[in-house]
Short mmCIF file of C-alpha atoms in Angstrom, two decimals:
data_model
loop_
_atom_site.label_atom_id
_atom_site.label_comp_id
_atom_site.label_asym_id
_atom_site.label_seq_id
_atom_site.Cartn_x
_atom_site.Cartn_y
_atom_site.Cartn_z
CA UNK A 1 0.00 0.00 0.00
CA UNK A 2 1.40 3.27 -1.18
CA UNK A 3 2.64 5.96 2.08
CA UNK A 4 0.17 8.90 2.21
CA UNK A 5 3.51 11.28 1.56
CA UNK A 6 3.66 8.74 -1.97
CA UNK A 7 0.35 9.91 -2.57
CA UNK A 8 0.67 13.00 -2.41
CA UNK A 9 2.99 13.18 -4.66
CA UNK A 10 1.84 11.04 -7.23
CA UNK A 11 -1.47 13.14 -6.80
CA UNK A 12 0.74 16.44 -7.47
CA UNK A 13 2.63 14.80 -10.52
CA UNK A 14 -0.37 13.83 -12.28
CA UNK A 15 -1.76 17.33 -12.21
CA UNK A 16 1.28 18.65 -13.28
CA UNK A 17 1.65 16.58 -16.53
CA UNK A 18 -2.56 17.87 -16.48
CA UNK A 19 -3.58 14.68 -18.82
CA UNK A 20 -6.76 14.68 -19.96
CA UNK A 21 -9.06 12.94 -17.90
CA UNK A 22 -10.59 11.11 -21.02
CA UNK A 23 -7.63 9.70 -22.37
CA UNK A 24 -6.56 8.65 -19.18
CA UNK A 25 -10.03 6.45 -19.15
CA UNK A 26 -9.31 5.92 -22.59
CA UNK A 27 -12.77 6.59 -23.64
CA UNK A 28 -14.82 9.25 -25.99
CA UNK A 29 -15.93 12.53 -24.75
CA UNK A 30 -19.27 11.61 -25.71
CA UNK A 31 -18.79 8.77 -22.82
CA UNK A 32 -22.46 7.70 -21.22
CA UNK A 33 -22.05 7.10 -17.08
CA UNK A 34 -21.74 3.25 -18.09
CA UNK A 35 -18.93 3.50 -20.18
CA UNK A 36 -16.85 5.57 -17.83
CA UNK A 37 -17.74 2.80 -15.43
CA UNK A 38 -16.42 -0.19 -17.06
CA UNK A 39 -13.52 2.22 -18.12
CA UNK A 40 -12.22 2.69 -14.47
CA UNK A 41 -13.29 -1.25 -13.69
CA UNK A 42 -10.98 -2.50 -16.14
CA UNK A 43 -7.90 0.26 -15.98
CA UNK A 44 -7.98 0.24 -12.36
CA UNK A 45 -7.37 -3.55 -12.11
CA UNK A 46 -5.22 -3.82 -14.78
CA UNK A 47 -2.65 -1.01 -13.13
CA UNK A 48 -3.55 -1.54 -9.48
CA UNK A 49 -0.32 -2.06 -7.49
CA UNK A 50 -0.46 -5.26 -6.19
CA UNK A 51 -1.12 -6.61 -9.20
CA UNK A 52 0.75 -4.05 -11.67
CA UNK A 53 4.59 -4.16 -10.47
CA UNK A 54 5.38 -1.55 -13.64
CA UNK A 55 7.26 1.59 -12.45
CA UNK A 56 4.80 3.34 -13.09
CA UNK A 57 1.76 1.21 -12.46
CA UNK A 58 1.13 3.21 -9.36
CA UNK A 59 0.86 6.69 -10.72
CA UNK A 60 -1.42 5.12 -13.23
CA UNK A 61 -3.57 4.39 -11.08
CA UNK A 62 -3.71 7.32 -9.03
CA UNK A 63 -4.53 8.91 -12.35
CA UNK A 64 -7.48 6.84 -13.18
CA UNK A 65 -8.86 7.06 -10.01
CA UNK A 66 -8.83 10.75 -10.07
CA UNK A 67 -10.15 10.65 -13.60
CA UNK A 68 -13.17 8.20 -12.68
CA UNK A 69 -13.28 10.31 -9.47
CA UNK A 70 -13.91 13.92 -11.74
CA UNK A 71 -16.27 12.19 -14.92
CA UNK A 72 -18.63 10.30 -12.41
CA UNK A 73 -19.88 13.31 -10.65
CA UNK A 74 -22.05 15.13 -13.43
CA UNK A 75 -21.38 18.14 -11.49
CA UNK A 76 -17.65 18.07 -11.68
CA UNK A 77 -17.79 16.93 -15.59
CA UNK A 78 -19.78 19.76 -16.23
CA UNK A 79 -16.99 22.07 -15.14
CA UNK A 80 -14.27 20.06 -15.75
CA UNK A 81 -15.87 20.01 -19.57
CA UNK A 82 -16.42 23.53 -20.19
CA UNK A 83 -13.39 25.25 -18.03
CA UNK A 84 -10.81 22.02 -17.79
CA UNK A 85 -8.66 20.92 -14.51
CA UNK A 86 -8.13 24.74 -13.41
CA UNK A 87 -11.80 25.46 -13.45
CA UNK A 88 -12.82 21.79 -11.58
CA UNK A 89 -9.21 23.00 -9.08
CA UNK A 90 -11.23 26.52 -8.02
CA UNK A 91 -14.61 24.59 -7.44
CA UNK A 92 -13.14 22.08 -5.43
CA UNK A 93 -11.29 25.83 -3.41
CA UNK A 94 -7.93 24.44 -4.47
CA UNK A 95 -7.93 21.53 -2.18
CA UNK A 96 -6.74 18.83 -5.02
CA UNK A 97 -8.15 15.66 -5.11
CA UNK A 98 -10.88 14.45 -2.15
CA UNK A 99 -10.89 10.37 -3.13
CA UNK A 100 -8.37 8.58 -1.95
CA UNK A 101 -7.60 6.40 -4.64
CA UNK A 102 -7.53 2.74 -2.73
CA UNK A 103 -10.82 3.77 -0.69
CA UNK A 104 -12.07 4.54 -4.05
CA UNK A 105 -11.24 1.33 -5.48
CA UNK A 106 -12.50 -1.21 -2.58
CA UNK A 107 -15.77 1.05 -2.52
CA UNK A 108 -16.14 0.57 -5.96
CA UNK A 109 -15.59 -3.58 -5.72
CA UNK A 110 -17.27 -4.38 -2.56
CA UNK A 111 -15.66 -4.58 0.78
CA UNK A 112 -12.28 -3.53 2.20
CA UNK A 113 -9.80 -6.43 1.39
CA UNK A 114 -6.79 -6.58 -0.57
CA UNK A 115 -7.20 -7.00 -4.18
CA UNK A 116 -5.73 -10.68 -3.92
CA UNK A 117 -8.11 -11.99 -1.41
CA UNK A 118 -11.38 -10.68 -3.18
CA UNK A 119 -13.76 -13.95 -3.70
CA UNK A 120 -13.78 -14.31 -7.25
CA UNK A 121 -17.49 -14.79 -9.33
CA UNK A 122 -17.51 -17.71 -11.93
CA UNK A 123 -16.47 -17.11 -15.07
CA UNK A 124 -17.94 -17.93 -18.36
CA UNK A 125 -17.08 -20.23 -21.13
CA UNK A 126 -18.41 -19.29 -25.11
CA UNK A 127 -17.25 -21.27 -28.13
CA UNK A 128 -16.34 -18.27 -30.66
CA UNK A 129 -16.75 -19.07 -34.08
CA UNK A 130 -15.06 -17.28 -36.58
CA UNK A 131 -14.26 -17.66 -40.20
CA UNK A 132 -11.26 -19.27 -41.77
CA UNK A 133 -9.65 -16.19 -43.85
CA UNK A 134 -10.24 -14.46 -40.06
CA UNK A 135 -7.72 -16.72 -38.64
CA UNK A 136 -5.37 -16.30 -41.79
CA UNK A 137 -5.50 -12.34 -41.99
CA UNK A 138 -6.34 -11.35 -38.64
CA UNK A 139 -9.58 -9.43 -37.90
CA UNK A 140 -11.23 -6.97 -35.19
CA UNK A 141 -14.64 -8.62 -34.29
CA UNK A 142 -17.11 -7.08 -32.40
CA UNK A 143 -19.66 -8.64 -30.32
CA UNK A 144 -21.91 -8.22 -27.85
CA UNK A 145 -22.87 -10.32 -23.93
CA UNK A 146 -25.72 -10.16 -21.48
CA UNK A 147 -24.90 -10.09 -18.02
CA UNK A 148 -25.64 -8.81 -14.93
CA UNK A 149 -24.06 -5.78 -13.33
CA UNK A 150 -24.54 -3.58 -10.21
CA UNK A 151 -27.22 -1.04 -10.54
CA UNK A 152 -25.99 2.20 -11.23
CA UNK A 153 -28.87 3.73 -8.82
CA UNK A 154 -27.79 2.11 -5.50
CA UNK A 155 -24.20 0.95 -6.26
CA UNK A 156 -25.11 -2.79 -5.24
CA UNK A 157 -26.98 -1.91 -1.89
CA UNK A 158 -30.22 -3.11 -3.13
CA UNK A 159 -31.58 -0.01 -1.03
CA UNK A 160 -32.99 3.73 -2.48
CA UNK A 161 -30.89 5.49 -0.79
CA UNK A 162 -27.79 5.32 2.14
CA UNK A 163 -30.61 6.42 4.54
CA UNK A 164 -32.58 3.23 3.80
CA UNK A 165 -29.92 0.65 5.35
CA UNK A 166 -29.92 0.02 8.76
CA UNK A 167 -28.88 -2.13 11.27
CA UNK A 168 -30.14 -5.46 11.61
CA UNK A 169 -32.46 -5.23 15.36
CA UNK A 170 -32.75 -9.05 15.03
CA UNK A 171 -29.44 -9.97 15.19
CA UNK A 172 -28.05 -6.32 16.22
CA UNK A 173 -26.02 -6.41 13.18
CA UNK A 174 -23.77 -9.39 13.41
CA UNK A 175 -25.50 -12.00 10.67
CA UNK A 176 -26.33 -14.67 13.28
CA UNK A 177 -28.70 -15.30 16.59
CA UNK A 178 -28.09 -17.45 19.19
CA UNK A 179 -30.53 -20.17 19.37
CA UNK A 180 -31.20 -22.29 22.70
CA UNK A 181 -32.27 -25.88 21.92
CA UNK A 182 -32.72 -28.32 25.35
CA UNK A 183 -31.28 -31.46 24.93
CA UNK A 184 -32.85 -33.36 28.27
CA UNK A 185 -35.24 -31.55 30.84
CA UNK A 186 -33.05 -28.93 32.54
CA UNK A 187 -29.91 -28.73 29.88
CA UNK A 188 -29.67 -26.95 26.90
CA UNK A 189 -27.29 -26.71 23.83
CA UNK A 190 -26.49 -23.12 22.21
CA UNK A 191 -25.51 -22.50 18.31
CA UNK A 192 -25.20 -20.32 16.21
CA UNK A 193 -27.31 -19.83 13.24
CA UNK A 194 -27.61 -17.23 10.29
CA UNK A 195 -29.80 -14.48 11.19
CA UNK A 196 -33.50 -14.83 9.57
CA UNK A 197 -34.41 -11.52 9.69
CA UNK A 198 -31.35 -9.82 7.55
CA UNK A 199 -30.37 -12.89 5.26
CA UNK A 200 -26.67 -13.10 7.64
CA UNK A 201 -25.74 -9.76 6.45
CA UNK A 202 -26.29 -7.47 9.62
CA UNK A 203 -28.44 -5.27 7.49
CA UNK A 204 -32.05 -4.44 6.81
CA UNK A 205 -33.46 -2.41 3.56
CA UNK A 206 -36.19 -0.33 5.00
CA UNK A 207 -36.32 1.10 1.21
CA UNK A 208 -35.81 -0.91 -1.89
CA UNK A 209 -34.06 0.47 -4.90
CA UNK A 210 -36.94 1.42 -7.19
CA UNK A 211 -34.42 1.09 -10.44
CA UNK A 212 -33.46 -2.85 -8.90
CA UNK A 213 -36.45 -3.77 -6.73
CA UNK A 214 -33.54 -4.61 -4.38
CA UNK A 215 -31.94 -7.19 -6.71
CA UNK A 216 -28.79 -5.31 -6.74
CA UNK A 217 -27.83 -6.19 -10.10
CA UNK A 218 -29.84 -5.18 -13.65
CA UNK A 219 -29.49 -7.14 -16.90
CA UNK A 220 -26.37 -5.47 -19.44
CA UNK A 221 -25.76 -5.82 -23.09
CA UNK A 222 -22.02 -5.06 -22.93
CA UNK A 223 -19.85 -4.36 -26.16
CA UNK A 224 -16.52 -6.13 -26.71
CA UNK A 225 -14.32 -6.36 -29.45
CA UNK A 226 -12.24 -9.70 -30.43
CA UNK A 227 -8.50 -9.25 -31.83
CA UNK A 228 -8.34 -12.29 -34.25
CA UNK A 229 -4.20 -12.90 -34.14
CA UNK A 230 -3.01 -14.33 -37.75
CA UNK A 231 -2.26 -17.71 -37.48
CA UNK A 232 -4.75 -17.86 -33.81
CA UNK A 233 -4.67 -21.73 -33.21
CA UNK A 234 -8.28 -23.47 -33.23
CA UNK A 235 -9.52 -23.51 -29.67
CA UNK A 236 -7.34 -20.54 -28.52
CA UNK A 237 -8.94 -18.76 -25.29
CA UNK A 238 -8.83 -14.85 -25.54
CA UNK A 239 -9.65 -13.85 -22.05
CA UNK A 240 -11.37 -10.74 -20.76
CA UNK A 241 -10.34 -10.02 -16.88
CA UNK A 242 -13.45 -9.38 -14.78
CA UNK A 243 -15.66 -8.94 -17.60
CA UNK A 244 -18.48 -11.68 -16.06
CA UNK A 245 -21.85 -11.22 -14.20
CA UNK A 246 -21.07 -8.84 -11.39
CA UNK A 247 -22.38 -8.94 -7.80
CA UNK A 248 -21.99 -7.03 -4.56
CA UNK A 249 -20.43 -10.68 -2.75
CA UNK A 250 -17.65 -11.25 -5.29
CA UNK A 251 -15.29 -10.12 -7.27
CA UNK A 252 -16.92 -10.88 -10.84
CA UNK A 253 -14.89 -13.55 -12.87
CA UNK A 254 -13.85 -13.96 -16.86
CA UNK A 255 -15.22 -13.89 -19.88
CA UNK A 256 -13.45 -16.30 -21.61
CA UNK A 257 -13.68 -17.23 -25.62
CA UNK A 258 -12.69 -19.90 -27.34
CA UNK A 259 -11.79 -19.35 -31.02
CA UNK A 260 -12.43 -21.61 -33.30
CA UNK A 261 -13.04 -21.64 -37.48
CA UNK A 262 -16.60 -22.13 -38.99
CA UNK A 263 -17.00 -25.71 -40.42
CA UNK A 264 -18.00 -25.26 -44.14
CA UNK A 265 -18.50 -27.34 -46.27
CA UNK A 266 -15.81 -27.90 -49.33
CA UNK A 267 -13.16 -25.27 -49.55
CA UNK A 268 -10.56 -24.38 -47.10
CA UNK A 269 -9.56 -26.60 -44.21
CA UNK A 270 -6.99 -26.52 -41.85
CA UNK A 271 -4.40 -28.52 -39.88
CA UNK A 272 -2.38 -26.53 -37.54
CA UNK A 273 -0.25 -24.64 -40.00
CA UNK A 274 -1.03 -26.65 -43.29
CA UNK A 275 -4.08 -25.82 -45.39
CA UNK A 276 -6.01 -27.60 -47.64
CA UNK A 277 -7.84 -27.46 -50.99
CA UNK A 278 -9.20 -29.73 -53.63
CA UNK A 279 -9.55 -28.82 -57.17
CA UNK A 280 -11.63 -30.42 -59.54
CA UNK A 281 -10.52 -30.66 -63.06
CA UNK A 282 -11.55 -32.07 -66.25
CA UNK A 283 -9.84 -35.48 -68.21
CA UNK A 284 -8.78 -33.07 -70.94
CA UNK A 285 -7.25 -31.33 -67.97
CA UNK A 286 -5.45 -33.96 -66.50
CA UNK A 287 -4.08 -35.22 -69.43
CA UNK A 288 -2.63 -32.27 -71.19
CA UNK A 289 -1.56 -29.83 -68.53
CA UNK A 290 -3.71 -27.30 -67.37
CA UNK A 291 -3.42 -23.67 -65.70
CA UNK A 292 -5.55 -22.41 -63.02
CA UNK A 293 -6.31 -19.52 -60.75
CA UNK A 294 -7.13 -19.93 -56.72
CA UNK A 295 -8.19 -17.28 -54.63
CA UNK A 296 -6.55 -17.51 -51.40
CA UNK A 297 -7.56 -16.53 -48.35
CA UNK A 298 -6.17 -13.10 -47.86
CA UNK A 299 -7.83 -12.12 -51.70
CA UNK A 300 -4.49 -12.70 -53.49
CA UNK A 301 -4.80 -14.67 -57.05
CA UNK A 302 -2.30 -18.22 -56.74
CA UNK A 303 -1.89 -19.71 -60.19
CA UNK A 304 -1.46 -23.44 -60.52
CA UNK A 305 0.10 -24.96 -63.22
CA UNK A 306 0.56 -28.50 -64.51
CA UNK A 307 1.71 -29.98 -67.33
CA UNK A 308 1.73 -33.46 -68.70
CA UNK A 309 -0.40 -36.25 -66.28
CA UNK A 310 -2.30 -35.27 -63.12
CA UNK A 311 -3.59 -38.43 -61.38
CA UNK A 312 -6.62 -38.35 -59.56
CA UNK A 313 -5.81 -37.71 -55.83
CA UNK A 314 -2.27 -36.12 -56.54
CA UNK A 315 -1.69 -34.06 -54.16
CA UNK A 316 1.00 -31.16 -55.21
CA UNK A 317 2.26 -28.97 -52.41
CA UNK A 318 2.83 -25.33 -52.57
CA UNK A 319 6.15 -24.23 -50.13
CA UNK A 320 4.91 -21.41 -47.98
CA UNK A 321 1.14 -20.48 -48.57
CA UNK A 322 -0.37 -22.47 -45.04
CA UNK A 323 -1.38 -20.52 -42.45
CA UNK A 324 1.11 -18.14 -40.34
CA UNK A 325 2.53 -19.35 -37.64
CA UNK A 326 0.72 -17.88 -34.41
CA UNK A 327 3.17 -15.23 -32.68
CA UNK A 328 5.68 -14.99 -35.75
CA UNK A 329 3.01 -14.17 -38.80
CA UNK A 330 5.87 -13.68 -41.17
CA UNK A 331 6.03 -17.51 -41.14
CA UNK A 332 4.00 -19.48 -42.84
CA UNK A 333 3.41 -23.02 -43.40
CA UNK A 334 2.25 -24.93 -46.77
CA UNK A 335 -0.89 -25.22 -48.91
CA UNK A 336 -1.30 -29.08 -50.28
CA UNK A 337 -3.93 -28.79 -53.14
CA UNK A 338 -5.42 -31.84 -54.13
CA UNK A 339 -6.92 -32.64 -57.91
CA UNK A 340 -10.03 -34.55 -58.41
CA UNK A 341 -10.48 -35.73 -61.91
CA UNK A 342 -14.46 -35.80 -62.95
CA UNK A 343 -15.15 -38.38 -65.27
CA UNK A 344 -17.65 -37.15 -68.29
CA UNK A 345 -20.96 -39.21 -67.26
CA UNK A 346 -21.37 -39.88 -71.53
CA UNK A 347 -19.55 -38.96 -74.38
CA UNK A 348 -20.34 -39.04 -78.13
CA UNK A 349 -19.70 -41.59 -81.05
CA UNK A 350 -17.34 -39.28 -82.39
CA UNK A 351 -15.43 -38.36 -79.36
CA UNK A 352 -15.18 -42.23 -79.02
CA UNK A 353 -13.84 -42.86 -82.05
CA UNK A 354 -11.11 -40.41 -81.40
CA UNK A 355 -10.60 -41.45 -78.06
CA UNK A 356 -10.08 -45.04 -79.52
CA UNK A 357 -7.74 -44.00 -82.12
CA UNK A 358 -5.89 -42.07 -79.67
CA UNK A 359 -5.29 -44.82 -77.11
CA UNK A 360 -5.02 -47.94 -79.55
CA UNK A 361 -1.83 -49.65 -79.85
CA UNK A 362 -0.46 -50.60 -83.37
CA UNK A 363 -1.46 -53.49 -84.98
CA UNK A 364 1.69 -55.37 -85.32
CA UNK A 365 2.17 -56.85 -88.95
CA UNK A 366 1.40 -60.55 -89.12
CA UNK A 367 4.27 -62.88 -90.98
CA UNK A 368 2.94 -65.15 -93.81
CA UNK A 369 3.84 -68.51 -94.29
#
């Protein structure tokens, strides 16, 4: 945990550098309240210290905690919009920032415990299906999940307002009673049970949240955007941290994709680095030679040619046009295209007698006696 003189500091050096608060969020100006949100959930665990051991991890996150701190409050966007930090510095009377930034961040999350020893939410599993020339060029995909996060109204309290939560009077806000339970006439056994009256959480909503009905959580269509790597191997899992259904009790988990090419029919296949195409050609073709045009993947024309014989099956391999290898997409591996001779399903008495003439050995010359 940082020193409050360390704070202070890094509090003073961000102003100085004066970085604009949206960049530092990293999203539009045109940012709606949810969008700042998931901003500052996913920056402020990606550069929180004890997770972030950068050198400057820690002033990064003083940053976006000031930034979050500044673009939540419609108030202080309003002036922070129209007369920037100096403005926002003389309505606040020149007192700097009021958050500190680690309060900030286990408010935010739910309870006061390190950021290692937050109970974790599950995390979900999708099979991502995307297409072939995807995985060969690379591709930004967007997509959309529903999930649940913590209603913007009441934060994840469930109540209408801060006023509305009181103290358990059942349990006098510890989560359990003591219940008596007599064994044989004149002795009795004590335990503890979870209080009935507050659910075990030492808390009663006098109030519900009218935007929740108290659920705490509202249904979410959140945007995402998949970076398709050239060369991604099939069944690769792109994760995205803390991205699952959210809840006041945990930490929420991963969204977690696995990428894998769309099974079509004919065409393309592929085998780790080695693709795969069959080409159908005539008997004129494979017999006499033959040149053809593919279209590969990335759009680019590959010409094949043959000459002489092309047995059915033969399988000719092209050095170099497979897929990139993941990680170093200036390597590639090989294409192996496969011909499949169609046989004519009739053919004419002329073509026949050509055909024969073509194909029929000499008559060898018979000696007389």
């Amino acid at each position: 945990m940082l020193s409050p003189t360390l704070l202070v500091v890094l509090f003073l050096s961000a102003f100085a550098l004066a970085a604009d608060f949206y960049k530092v969020l990293d999203v539009h100006k045109s940012a709606s309240e949810k969008d700042i949100r998931a901003a500052y959930k996913r920056l402020s665990k990606k550069f929180h210290p004890d997770k972030n051991k950068a050198p400057d991890a820690e002033e990064r996150f003083v940053q976006i905690a000031r930034a979050y701190e500044v673009l939540s409050d419609k108030t202080k966007r309003q002036i922070y919009d129209r007369h920037g930090e100096e403005g926002l510095k003389a309505h606040e009377g020149g007192g700097g920032p009021q958050a500190n930034p680690f309060d900030m961040f286990s408010n935010f999350f739910g309870g006061g415990h390190a950021y290692q020893q937050a109970r974790r939410g599950p995390s979900s599993l999708t099979e991502f299906e995307v297409t072939l020339a995807d995985m060969y060029k690379g591709a930004s995909i967007d997509f959309m999940i529903k999930k649940r996060i913590l209603c913007d109204h009441c934060r994840g309290s469930g109540a209408a307002s801060d006023g509305d939560i009181h103290t358990c009077s059942g349990c006098g806000g510890s989560g359990v009673k003591v219940v008596k339970q007599q064994i044989f006439p004149g002795m009795f056994a004590q335990s503890q049970v979870s209080c009935n009256d507050c659910g075990g959480r030492g808390k009663v909503i006098k109030k519900k949240c009218p935007h929740c009905g108290g659920s705490k959580v509202v249904d979410h269509s959140a945007h995402y955007t998949l970076e398709v790597t050239p060369g991604m191997p099939e069944g690769h899992e792109v994760v995205f941290e803390g991205e699952a259904d959210e809840s006041p009790d945990w930490e929420a988990g991963d969204v977690v994709l696995r990428v894998r090419s769309k099974k079509e029919m004919g065409g393309w296949r592929r085998k780790e680095t080695s693709l795969y195409w069959k080409e159908t050609i005539g008997v004129d073709e494979a017999l006499l030679g033959f040149e053809r045009n593919i279209t590969h993947l990335d759009g680019r024309t590959l010409q094949i040619v043959r000459k002489g014989v092309t047995q059915p099956n033969y399988v000719q391999v092209i050095k170099g046009e497979g897929m990139p290898v993941y990680g170093r997409s200036s390597m590639k591996g090989d294409l192996f295209v496969e011909f499949n001779v169609v046989l004519p399903l009739e053919i004419s008495q002329e073509a026949r007698r050509k055909l024969m003439e073509a194909f029929q050995s000499p008559t060898s010359t018979r000696d007389e006696l």
